[in-house]
Coordinates of C-alpha atoms and ligand atoms in Angstrom, one line a residue:
X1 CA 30.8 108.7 89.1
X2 CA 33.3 106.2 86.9
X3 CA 33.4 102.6 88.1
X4 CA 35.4 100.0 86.8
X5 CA 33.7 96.8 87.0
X6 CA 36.0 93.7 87.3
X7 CA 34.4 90.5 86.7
X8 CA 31.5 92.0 85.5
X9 CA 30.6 89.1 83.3
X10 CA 30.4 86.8 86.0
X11 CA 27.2 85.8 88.5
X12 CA 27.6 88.7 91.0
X13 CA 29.4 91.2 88.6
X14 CA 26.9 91.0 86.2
X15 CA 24.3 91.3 88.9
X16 CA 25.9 94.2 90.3
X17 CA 26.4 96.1 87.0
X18 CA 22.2 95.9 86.5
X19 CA 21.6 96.9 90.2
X20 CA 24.2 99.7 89.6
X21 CA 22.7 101.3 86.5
X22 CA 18.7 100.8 87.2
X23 CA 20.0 102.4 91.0
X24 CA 22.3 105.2 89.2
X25 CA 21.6 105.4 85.6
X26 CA 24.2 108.5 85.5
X27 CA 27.0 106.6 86.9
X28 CA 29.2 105.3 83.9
X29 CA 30.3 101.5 84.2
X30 CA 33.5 100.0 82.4
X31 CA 33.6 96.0 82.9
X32 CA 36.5 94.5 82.5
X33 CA 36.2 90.3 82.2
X34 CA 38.2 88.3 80.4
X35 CA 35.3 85.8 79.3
X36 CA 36.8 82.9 81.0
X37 CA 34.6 79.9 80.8
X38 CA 32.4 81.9 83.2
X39 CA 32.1 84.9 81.8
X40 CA 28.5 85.5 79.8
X41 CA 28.2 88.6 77.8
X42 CA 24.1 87.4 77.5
X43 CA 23.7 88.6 81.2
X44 CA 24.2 92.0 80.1
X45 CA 22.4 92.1 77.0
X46 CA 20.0 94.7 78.5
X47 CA 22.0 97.6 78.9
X48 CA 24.4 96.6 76.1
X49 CA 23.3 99.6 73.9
X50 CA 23.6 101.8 77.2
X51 CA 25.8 104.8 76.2
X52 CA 27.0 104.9 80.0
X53 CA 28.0 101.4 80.5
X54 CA 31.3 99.7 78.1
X55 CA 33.0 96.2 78.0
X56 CA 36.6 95.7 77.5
X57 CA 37.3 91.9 77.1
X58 CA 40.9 91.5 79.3
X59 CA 42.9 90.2 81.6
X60 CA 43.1 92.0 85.0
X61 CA 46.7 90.4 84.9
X62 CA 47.3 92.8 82.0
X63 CA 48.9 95.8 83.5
X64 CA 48.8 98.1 80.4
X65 CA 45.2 98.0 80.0
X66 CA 44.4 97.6 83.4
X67 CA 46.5 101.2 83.6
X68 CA 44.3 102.4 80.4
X69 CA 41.3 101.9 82.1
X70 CA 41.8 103.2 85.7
X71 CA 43.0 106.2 84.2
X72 CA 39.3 106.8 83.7
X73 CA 38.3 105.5 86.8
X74 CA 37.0 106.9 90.5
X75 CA 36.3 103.5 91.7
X76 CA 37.0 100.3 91.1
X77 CA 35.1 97.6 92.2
X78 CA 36.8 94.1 91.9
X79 CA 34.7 91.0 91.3
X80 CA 37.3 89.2 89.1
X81 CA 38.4 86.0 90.3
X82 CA 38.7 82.0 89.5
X83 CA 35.9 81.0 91.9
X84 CA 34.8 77.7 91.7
X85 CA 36.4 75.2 95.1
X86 CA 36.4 72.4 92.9
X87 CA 37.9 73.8 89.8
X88 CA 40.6 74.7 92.1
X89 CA 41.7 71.2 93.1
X90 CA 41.6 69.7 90.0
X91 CA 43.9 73.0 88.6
X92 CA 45.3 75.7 91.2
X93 CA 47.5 77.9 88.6
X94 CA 44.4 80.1 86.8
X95 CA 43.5 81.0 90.5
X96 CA 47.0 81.8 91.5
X97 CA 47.4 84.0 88.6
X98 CA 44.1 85.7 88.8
X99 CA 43.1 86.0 92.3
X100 CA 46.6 86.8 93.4
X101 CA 48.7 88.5 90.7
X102 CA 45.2 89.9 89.0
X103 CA 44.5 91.7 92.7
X104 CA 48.6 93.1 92.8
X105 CA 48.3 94.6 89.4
X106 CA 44.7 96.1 89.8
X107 CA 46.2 97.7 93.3
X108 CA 49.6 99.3 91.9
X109 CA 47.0 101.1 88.9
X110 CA 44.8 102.0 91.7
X111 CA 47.8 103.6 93.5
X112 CA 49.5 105.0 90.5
X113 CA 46.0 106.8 89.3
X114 CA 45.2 108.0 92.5
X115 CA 41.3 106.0 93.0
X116 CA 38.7 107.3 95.2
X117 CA 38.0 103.8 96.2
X118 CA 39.0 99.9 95.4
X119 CA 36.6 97.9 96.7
X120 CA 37.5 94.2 96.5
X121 CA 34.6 91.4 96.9
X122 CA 36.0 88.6 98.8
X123 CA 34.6 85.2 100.7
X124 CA 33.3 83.9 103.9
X125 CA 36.0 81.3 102.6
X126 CA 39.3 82.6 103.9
X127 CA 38.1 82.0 107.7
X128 CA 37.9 77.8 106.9
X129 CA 36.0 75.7 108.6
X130 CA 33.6 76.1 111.9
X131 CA 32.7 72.9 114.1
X132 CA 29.4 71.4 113.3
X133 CA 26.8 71.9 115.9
X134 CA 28.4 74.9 117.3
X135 CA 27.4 78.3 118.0
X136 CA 30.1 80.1 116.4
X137 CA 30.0 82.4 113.4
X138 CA 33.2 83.9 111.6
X139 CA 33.2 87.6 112.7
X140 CA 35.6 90.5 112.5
X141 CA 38.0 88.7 115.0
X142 CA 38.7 85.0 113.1
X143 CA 41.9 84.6 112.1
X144 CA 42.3 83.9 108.8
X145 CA 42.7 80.1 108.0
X146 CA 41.7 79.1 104.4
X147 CA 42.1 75.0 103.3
X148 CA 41.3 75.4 99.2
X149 CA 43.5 76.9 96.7
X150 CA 40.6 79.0 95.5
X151 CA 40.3 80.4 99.5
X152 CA 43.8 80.4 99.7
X153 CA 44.1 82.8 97.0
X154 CA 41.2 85.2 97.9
X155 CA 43.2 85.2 101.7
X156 CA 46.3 86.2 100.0
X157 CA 44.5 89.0 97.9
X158 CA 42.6 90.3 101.0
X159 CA 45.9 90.2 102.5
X160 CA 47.6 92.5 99.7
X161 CA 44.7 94.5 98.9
X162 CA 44.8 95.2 103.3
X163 CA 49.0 95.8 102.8
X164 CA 48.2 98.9 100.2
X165 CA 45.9 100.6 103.0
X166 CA 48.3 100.0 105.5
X167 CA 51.8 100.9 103.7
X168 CA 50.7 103.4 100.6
X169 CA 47.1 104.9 102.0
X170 CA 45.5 103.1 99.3
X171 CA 41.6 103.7 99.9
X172 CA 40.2 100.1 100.2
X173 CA 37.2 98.1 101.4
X174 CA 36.7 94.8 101.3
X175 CA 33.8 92.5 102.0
X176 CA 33.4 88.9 102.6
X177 CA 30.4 87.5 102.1
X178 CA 29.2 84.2 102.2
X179 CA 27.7 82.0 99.7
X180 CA 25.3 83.8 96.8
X181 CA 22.7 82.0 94.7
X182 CA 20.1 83.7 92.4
X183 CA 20.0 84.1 88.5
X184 CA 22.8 84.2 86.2
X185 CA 25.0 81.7 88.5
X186 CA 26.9 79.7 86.6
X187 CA 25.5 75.6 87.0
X188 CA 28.8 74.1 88.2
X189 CA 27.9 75.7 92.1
X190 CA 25.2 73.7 94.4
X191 CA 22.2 75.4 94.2
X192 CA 21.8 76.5 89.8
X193 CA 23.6 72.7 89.5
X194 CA 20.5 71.0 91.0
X195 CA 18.3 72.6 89.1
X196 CA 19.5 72.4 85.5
X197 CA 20.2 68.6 86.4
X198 CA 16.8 67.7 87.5
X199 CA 15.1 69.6 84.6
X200 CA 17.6 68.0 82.3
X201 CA 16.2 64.3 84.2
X202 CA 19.6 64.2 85.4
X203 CA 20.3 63.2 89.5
X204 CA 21.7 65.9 91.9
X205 CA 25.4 64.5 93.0
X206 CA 25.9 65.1 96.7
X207 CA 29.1 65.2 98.6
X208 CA 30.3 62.6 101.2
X209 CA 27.2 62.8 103.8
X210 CA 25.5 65.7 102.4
X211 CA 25.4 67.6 106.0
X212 CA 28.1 70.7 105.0
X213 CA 27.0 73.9 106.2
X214 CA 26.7 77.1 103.8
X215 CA 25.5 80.9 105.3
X216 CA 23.2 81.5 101.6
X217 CA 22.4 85.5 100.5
X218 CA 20.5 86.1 97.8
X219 CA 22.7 87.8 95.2
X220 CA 20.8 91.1 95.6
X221 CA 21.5 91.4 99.2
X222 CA 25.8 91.5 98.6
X223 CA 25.0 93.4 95.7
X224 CA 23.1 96.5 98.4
X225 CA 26.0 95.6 100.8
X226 CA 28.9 96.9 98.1
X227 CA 26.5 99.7 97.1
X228 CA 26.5 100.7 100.9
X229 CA 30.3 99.8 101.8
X230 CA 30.7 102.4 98.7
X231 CA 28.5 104.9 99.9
X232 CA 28.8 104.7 103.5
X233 CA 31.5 102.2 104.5
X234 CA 34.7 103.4 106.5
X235 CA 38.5 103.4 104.3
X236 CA 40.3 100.2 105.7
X237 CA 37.6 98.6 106.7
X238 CA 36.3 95.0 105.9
X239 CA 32.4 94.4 106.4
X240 CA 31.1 90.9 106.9
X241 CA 28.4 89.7 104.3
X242 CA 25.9 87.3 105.3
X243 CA 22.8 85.7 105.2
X244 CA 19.2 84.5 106.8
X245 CA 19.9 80.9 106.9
X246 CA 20.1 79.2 110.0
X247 CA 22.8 76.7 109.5
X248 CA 21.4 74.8 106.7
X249 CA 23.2 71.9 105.7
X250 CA 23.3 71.0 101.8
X251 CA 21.3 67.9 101.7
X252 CA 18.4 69.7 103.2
X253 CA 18.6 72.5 100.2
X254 CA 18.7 70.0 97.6
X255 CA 15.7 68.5 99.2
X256 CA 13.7 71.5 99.5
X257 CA 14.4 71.8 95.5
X258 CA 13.3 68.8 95.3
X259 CA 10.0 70.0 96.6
X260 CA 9.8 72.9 94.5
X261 CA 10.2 70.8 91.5
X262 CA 7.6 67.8 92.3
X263 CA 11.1 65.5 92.7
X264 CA 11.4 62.6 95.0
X265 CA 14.4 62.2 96.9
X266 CA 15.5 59.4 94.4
X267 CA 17.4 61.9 92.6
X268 CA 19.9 62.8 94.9
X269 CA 23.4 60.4 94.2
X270 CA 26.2 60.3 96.8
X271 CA 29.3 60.9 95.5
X272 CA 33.0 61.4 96.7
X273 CA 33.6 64.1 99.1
X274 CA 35.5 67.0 98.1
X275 CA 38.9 66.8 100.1
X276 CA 39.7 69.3 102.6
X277 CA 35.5 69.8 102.5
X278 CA 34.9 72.7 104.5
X279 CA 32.5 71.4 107.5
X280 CA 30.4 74.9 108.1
X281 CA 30.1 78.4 107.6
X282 CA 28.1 81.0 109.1
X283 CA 28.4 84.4 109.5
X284 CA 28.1 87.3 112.1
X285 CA 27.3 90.4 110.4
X286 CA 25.9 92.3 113.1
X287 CA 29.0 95.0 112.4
X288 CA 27.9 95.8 108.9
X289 CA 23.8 96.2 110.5
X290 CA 25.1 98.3 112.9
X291 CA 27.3 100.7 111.0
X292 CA 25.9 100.8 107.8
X293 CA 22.2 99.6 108.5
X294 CA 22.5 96.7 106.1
X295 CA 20.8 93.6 106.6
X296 CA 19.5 90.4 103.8
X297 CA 16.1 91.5 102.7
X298 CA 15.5 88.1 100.4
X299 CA 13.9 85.5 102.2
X300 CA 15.9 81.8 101.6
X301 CA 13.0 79.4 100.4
X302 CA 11.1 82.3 99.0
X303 CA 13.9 83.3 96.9
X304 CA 14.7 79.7 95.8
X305 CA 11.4 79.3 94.5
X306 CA 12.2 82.0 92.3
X307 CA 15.5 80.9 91.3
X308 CA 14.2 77.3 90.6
X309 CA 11.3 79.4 88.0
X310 CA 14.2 81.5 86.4
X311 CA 16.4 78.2 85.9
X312 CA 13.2 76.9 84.2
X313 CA 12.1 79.9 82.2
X314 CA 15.8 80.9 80.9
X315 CA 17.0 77.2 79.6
X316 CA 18.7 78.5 76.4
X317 CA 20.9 80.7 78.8
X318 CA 22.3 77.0 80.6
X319 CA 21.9 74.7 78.1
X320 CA 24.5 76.5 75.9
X321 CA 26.6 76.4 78.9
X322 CA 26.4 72.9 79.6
X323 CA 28.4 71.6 76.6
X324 CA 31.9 71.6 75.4
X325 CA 34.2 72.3 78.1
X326 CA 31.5 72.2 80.8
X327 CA 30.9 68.6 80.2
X328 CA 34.7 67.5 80.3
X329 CA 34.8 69.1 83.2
X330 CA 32.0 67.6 84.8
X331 CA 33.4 64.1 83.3
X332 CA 36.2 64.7 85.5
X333 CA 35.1 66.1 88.5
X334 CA 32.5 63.4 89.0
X335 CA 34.2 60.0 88.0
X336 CA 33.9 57.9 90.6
Ligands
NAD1 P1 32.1 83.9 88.5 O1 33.1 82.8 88.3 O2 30.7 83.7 88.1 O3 32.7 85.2 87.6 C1 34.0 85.5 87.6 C2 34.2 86.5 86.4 O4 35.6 86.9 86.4 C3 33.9 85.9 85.0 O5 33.1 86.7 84.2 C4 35.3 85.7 84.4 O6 35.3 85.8 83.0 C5 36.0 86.9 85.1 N1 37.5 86.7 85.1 C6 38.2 85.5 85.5 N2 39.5 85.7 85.4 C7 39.7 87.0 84.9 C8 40.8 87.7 84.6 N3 42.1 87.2 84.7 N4 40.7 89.0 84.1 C9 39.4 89.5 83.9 N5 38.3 88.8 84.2 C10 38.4 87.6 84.7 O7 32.3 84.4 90.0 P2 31.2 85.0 91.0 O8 30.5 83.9 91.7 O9 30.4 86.1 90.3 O10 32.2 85.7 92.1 C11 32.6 87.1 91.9 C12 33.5 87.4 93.0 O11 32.8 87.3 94.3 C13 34.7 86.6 93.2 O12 35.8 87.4 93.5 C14 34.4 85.6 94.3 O13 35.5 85.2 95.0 C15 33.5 86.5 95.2 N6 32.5 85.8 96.0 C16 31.7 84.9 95.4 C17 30.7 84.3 96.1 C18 29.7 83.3 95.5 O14 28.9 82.7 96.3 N7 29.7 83.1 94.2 C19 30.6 84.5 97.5 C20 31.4 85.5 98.1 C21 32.4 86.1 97.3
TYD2 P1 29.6 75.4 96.0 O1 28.3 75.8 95.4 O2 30.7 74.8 95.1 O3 30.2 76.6 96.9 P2 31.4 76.6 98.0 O4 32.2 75.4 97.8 O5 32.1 77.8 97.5 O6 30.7 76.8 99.3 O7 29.3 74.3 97.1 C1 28.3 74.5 98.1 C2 28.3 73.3 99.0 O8 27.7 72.2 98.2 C3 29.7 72.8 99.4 O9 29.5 72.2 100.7 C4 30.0 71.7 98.4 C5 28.6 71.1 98.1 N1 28.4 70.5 96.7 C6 27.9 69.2 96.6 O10 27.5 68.6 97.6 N2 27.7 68.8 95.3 C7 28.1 69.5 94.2 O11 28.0 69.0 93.1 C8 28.6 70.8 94.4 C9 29.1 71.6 93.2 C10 28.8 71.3 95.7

């Protein structure tokens, strides 16, 4: 089997690709990532010699090489995106570009070059907000109803990528899953944030009131979900992603890292809310147990504990992140 990899560079791409070849070390991987500031060849420095897995540094916007490449392709699975909420308000256009246009030109190869299967990763994001306290989960039935730019634009790519099934019989899957954390996750998102600030002796910044709701999966987990949607999953269909967490609100996360690390709760700063701040997510994914069997295998606090010990055993890999643009940009996101 071919795959192109989009993304691949990324936290969950990268994952993906080393879950992919230790799983099916005959399969041959192409990743195309464009090494945006959160693409990170290192990740894959393992396999880089591997005669069955090549990287092409592009755009997914680019339809020539995007054509190129799916020429050699049976599936394509599509990680590629401008993912980061915050990034999104202080600068929509990369995410419009990428998540949108990126998605339209991957499709028309796909069509063009006849794929076995697109598969495009989505979020838990494009359902918005659930009500604190409540018993609700997003499921199969919730109407779509993003409030970022950065949901926004995975909505309208679910949307197109839905349209090619639909009109032209494209053979798609998507899956929304809810939020990931494990290794290799870039330190602007909550959890690998936390961690590289308070070994750095730096405080954990916390937004508004701290009690937002995220449904966590270890990166592992969505990484089996795709591999199963690929395998097993039905053409058309979208599978819900999610994890074992039990409506866990973020201020209670950063304190149980604050355990891990011997911290006192000192080092968590209130700062300004993000606006339009998504109240809670959770996630049914009852349909994906059912039909395919899947369900999260990695344990939340267990799995923290693990992530807090990679963060603290692979410093070089974040510390040569956190400078340069990284700091501007956490200059500006976090002026008061
Ligand atoms: P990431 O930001 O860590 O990685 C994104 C990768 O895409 C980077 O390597 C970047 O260089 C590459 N990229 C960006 N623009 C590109 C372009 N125009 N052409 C080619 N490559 C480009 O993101 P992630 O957290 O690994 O997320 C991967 C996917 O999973 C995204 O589609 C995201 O929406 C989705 N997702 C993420 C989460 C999460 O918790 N991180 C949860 C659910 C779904
Ligand atoms: P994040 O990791 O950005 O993921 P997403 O916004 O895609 O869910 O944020 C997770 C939660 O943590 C979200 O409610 C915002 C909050 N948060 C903070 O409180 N402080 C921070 O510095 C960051 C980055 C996020």
């Amino acid at each position: 089997m071919k795959l192109l990899v989009t993304g691949g560079a990324g936290f969950i791409g990268s994952n993906f690709i080393l879950y992919w070849l230790k799983k099916y070390p005959q399969d041959k991987i192409i990743n195309l990532d464009k090494l945006t500031y959160a693409g990170n060849l290192e990740n894959l420095k393992s396999i880089e010699k591997n005669p069955n897995y090549e990287f092409v540094q592009g755009d997914i916007c680019n339809p020539q090489l995007v054509n190129q490449l799916t020429e050699k392709t049976d599936i394509i699975v599509h990680f590629a995106a401008e993912s980061h909420v915050d990034r999104s308000i202080l600068d929509p256009a990369p995410f419009i570009k990428t998540n949108i246009e990126g998605t339209y030109v991957l499709l028309e190869s796909a069509l063009k070059n006849k794929i076995k299967r697109f598969h495009h990763v989505s979020t838990d994001e494009v359902f918005g907000a659930l009500e604190l306290n409540s018993e609700e989960k997003f499921n199969d039935a919730t109407p779509y109803n993003p409030h970022s730019p950065y949901s926004a634009s995975k909505a309208s790519s679910d949307h197109l990528v839905r349209a090619y099934f639909d009109t032209y019989e494209l053979p798609m899957t998507i899956s929304n899953c809810s939020n990931n954390f494990g290794p290799l996750q870039f330190p602007e998102k909550l959890i690998p944030l936390a961690i590289t600030n308070l070994i750095e002796g730096k405080k954990v910044p916390v937004y508004g009131d701290g009690l937002y709701v995220r449904d966590w999966l270890y990166v592992e987990d969505h990484c089996r979900a795709i591999d199963l949607i690929l395998q097993k999953g039905k053409v058309g269909k979208t599978y819900l992603v999610g994890g074992l967490t039990e409506d866990i609100a973020n201020l209670d996360i950063i304190k149980k890292i604050l355990k891990i690390m011997g911290k006192d709760e000192m080092q968590i700063e209130y700062v300004k809310d993000r606006p339009g701040h998504d109240r809670r997510y959770a996630v049914d994914w009852s349909r994906i147990n059912k039909e395919l069997g899947w369900k999260p295998e990695h344990n939340f606090d267990e799995y923290l504990r693990i992530t807090v010990d990679w963060y603290k055993n692979n410093q070089e890999w974040w510390k040569r992140i956190k400078t340069g643009e990284y700091q501007k940009y956490y200059e500006k996101q976090y002026s008061k």
